[in-house]
mmCIF file with all atom_site columns, C-alpha atoms in Angstrom:
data_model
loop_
_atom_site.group_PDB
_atom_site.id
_atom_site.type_symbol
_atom_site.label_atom_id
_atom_site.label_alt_id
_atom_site.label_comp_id
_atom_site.label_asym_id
_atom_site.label_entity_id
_atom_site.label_seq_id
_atom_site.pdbx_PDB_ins_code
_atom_site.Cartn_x
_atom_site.Cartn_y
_atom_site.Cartn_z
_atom_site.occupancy
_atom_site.B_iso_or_equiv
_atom_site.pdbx_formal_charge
_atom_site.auth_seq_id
_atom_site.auth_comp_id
_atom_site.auth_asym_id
_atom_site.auth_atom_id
_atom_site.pdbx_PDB_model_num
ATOM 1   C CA . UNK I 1 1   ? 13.171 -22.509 10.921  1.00 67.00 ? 1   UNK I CA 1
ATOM 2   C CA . UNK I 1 2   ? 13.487 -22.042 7.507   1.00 86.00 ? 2   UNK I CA 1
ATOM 3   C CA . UNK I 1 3   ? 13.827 -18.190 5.580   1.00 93.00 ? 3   UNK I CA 1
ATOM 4   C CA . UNK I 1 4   ? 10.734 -17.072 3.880   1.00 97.00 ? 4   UNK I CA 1
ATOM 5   C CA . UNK I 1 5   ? 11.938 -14.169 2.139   1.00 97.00 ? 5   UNK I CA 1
ATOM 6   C CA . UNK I 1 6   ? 12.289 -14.385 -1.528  1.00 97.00 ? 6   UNK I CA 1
ATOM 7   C CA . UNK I 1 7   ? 16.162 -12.518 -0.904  1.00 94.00 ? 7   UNK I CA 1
ATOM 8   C CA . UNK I 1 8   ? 18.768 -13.146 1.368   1.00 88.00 ? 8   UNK I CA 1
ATOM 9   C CA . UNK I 1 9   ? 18.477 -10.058 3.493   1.00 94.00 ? 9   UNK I CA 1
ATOM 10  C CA . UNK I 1 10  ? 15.965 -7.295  3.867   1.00 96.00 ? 10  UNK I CA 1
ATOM 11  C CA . UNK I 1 11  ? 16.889 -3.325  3.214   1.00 97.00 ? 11  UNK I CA 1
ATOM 12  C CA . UNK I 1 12  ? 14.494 -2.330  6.867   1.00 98.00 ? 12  UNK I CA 1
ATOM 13  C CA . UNK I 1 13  ? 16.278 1.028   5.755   1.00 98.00 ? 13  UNK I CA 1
ATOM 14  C CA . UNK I 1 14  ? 14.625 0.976   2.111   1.00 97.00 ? 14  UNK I CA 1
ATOM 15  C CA . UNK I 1 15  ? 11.400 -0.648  3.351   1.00 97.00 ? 15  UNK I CA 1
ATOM 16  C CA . UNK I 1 16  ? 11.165 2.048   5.128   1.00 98.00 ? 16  UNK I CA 1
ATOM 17  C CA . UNK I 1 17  ? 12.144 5.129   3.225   1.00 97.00 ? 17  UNK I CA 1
ATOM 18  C CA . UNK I 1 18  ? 10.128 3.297   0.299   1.00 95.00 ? 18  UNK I CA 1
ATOM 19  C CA . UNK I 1 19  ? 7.053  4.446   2.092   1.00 94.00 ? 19  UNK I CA 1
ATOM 20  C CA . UNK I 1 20  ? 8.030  7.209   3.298   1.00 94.00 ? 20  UNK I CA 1
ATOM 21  C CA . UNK I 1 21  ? 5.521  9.302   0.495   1.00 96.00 ? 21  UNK I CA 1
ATOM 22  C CA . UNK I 1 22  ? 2.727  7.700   1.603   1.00 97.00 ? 22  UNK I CA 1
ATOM 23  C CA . UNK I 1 23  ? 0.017  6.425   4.720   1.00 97.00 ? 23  UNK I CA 1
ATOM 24  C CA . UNK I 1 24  ? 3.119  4.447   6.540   1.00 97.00 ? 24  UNK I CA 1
ATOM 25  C CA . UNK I 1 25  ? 5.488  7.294   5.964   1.00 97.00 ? 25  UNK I CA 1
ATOM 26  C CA . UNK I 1 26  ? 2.558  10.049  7.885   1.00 97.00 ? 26  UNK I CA 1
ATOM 27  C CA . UNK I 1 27  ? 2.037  7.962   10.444  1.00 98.00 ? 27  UNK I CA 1
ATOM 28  C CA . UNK I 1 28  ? 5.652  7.225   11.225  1.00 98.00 ? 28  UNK I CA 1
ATOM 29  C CA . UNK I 1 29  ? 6.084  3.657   10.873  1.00 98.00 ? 29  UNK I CA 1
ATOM 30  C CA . UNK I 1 30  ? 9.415  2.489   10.604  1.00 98.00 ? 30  UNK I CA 1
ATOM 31  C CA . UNK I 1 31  ? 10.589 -1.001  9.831   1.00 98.00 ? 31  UNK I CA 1
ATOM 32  C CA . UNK I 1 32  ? 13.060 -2.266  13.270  1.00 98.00 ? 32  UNK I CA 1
ATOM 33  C CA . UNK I 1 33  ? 14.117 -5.742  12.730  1.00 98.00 ? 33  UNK I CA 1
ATOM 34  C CA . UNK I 1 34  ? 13.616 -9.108  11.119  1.00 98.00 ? 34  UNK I CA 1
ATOM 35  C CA . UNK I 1 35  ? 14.299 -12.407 11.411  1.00 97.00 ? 35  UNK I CA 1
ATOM 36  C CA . UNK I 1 36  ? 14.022 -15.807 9.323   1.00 96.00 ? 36  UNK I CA 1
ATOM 37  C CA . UNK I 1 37  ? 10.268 -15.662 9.794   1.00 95.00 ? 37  UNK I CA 1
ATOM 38  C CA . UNK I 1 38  ? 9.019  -12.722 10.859  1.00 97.00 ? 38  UNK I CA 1
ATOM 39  C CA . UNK I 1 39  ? 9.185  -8.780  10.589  1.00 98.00 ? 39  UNK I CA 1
ATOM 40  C CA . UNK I 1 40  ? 8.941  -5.896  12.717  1.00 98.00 ? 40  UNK I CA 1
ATOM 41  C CA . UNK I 1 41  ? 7.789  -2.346  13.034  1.00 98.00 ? 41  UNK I CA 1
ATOM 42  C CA . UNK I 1 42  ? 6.993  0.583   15.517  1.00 98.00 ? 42  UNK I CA 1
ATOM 43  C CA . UNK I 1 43  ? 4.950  3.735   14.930  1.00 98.00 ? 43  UNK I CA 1
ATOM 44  C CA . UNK I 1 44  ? 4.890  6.656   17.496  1.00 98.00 ? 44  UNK I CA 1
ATOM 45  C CA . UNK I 1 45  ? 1.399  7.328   19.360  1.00 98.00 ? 45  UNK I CA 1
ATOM 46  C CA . UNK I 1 46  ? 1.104  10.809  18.984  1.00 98.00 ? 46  UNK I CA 1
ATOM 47  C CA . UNK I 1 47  ? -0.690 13.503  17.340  1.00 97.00 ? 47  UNK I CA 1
ATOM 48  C CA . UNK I 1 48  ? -1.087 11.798  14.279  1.00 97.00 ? 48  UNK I CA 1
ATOM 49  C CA . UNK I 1 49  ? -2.290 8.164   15.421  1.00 98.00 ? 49  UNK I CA 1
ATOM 50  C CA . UNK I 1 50  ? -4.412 9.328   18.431  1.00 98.00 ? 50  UNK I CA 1
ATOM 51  C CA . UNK I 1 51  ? -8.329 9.931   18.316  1.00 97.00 ? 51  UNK I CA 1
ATOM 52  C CA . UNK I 1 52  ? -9.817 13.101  19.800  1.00 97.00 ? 52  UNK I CA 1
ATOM 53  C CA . UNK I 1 53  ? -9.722 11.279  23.247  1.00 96.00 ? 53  UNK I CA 1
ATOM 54  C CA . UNK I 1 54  ? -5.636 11.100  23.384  1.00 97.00 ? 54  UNK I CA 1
ATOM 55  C CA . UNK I 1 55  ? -5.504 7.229   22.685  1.00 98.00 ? 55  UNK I CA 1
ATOM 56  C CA . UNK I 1 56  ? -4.097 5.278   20.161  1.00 98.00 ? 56  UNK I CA 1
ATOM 57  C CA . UNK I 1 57  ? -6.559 5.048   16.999  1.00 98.00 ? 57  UNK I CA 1
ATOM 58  C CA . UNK I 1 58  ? -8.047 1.818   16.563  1.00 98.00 ? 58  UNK I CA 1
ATOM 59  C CA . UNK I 1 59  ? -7.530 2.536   12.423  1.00 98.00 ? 59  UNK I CA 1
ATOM 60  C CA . UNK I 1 60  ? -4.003 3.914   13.509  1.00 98.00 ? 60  UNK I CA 1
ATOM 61  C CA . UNK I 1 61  ? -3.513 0.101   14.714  1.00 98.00 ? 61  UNK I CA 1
ATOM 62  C CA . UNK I 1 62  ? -4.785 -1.346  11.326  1.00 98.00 ? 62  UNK I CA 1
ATOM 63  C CA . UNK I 1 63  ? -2.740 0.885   9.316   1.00 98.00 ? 63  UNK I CA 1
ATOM 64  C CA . UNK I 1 64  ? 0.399  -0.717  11.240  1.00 98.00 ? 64  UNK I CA 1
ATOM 65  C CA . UNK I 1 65  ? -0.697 -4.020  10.710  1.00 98.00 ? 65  UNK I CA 1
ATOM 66  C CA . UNK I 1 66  ? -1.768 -3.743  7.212   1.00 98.00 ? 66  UNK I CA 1
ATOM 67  C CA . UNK I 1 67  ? 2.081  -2.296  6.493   1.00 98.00 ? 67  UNK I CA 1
ATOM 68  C CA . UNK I 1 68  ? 3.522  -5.051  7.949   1.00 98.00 ? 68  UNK I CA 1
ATOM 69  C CA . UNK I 1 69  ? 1.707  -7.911  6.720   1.00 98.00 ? 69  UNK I CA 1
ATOM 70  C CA . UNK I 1 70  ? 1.478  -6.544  3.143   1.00 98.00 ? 70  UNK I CA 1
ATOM 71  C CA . UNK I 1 71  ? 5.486  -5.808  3.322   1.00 98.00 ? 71  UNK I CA 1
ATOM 72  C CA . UNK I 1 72  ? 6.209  -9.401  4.748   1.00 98.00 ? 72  UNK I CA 1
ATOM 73  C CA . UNK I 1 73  ? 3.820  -10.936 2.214   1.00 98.00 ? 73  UNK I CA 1
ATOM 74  C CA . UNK I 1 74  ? 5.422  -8.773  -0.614  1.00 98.00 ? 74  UNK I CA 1
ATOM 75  C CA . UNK I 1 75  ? 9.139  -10.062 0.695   1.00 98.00 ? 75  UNK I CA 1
ATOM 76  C CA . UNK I 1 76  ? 8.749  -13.935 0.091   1.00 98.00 ? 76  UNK I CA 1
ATOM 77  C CA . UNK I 1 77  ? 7.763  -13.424 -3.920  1.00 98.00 ? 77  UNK I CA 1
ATOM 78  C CA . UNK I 1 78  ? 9.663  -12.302 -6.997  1.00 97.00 ? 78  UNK I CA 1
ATOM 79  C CA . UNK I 1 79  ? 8.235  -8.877  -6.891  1.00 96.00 ? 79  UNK I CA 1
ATOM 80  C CA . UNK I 1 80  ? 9.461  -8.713  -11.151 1.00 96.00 ? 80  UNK I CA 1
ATOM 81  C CA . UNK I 1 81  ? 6.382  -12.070 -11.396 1.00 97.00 ? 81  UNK I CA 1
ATOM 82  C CA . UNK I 1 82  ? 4.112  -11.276 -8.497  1.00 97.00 ? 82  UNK I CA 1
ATOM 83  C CA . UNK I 1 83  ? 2.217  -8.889  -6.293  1.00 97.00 ? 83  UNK I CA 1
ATOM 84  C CA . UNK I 1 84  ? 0.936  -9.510  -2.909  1.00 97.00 ? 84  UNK I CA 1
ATOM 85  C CA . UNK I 1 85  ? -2.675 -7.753  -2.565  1.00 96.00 ? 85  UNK I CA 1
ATOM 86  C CA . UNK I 1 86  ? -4.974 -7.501  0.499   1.00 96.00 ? 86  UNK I CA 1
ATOM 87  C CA . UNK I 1 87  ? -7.990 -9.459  0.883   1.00 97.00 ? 87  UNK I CA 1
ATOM 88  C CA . UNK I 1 88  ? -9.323 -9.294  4.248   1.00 98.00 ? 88  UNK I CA 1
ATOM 89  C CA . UNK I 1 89  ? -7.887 -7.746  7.381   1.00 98.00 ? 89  UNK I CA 1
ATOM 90  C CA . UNK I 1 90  ? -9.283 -8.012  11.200  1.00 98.00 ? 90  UNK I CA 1
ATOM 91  C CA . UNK I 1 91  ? -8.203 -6.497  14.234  1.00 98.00 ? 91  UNK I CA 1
ATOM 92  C CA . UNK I 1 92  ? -9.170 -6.859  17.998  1.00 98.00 ? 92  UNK I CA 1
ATOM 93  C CA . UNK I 1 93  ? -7.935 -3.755  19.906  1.00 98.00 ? 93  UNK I CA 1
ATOM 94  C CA . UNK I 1 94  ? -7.102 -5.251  23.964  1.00 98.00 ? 94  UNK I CA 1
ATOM 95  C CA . UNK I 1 95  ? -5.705 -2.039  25.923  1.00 98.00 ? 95  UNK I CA 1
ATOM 96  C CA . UNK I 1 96  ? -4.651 1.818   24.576  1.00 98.00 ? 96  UNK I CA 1
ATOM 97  C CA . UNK I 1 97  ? -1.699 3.650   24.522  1.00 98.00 ? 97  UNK I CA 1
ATOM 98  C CA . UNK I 1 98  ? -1.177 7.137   25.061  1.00 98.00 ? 98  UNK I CA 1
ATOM 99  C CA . UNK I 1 99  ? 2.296  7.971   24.267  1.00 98.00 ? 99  UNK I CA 1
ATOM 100 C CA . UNK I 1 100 ? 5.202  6.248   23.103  1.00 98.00 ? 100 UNK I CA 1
ATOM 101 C CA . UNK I 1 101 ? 5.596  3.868   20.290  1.00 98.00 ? 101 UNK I CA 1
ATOM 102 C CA . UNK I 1 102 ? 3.942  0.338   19.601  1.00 98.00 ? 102 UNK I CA 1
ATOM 103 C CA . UNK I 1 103 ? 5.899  -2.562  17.794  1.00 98.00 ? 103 UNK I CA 1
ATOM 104 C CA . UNK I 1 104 ? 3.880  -4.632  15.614  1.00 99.00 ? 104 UNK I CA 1
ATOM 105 C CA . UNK I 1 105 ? 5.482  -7.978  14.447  1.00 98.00 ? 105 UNK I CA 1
ATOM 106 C CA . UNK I 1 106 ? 4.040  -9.877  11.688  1.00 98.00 ? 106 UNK I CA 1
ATOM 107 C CA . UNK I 1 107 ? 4.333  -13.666 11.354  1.00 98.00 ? 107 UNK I CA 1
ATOM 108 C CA . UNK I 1 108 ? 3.270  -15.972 8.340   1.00 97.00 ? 108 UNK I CA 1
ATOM 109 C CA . UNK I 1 109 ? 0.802  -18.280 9.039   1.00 97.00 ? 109 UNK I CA 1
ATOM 110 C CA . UNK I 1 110 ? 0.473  -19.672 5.674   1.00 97.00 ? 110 UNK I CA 1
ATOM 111 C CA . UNK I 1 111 ? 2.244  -18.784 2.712   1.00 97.00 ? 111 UNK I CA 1
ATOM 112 C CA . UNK I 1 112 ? 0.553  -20.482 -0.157  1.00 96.00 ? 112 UNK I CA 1
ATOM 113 C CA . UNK I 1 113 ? 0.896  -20.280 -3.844  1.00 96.00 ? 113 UNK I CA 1
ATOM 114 C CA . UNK I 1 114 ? -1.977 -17.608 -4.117  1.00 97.00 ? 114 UNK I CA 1
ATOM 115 C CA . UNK I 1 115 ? -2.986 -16.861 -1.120  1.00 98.00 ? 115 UNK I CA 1
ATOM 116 C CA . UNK I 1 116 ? -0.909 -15.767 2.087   1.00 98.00 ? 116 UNK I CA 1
ATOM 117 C CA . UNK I 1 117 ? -2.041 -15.287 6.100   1.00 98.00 ? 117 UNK I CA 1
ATOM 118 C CA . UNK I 1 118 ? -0.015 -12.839 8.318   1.00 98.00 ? 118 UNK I CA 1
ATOM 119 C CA . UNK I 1 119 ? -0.816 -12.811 12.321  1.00 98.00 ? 119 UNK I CA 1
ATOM 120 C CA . UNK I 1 120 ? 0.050  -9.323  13.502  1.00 98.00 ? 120 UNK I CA 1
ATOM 121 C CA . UNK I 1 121 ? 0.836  -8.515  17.441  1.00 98.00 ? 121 UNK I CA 1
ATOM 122 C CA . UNK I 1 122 ? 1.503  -4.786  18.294  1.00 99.00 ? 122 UNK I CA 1
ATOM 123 C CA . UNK I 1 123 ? 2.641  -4.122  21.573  1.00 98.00 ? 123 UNK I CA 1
ATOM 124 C CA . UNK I 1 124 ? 3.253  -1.389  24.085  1.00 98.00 ? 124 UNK I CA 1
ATOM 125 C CA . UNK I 1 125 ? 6.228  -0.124  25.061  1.00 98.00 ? 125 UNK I CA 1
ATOM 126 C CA . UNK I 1 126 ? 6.363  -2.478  28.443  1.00 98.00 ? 126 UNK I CA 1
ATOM 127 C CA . UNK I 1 127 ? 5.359  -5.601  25.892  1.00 98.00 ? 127 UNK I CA 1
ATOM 128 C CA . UNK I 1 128 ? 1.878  -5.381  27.094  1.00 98.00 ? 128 UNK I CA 1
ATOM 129 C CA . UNK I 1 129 ? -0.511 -6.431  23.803  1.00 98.00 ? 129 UNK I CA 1
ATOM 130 C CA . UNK I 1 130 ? -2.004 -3.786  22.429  1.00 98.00 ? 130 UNK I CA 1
ATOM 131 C CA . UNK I 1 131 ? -3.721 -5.398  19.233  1.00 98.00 ? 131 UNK I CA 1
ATOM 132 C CA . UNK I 1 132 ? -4.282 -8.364  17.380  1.00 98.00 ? 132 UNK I CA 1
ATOM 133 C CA . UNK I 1 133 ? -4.865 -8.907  13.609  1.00 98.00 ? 133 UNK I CA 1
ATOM 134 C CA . UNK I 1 134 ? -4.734 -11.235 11.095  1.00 98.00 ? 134 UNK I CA 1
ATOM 135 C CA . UNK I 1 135 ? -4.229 -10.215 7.398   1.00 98.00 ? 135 UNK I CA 1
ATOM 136 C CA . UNK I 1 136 ? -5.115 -12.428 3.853   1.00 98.00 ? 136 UNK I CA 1
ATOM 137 C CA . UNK I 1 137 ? -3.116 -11.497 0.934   1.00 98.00 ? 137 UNK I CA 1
ATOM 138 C CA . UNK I 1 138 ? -3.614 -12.517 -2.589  1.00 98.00 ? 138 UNK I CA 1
ATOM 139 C CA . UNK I 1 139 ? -0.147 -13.431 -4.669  1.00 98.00 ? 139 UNK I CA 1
ATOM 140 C CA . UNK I 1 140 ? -1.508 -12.585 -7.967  1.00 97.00 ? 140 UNK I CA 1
ATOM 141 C CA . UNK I 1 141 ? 0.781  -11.873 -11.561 1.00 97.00 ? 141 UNK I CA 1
ATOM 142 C CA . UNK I 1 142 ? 2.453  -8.552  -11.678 1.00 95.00 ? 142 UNK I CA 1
ATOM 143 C CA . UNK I 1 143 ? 0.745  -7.866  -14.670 1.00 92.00 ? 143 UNK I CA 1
ATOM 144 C CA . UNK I 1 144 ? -3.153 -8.080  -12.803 1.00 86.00 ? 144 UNK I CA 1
ATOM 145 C CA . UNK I 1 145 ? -1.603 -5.760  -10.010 1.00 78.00 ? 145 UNK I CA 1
#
């Protein structure tokens, strides 16, 4: 397989840290691992991704996704020329989660001049799916971001 990302390596560290101010940093989400294709990340169930009925938030799910797709989308461009935007996200939530952590790892379907698709899988901690979602990104000029 060949390396999508625009550098060699990715700073998971920095990726994460660099989002630490805002909706991925409150929720938790740290970025694990990566490979020549894909990208990973976890976010504890707790507290601040449950719903009032001590499961995993569906939207808790979709933030995770969102983060991971938009990151990996963001990684294969020259982020000084372009910007990778959201379009459309879906999700289909399969089983909850009480405690723990879910790992969500993001794949490229399609990485086009302008427009991108990421498939998203969160899992449990025993591997069980969790979630499935699919995210469209726009690569548009830095200067329309």
């Amino acid at each position: 397989m060949t390396k999508i990302w625009f550098d060699d390596t990715l700073d998971l560290e920095g990726l994460t840290k660099g989002s630490s101010d805002c909706m991925p940093g409150y929720v938790g989400i740290e970025f694990t691992a990566y490979g020549d294709d894909w990208l990973q990340a976890r976010m504890p169930v707790n507290e601040r991704t449950k719903q009032p009925y001590g499961r995993l938030h569906g939207g808790a799910s979709v933030v995770l996704a969102e983060t991971i797709g938009s990151t990996g989308a963001a990684m294969t461009v020259d982020r000084s020329k372009f910007a990778t935007v959201g379009m459309e996200i879906n999700a289909n939530h399969i089983r909850p989660v009480k405690d723990g952590f879910v790992t969500a790892t993001a794949r490229a379907e399609s990485i086009g001049r302008t427009t991108q698709i990421w498939s998203i899988r969160i899992e449990d901690e025993a591997g069980k799916l969790v979630c499935i979602s699919r995210i469209t990104m726009a690569v548009i000029p830095t200067d329309r971001a």
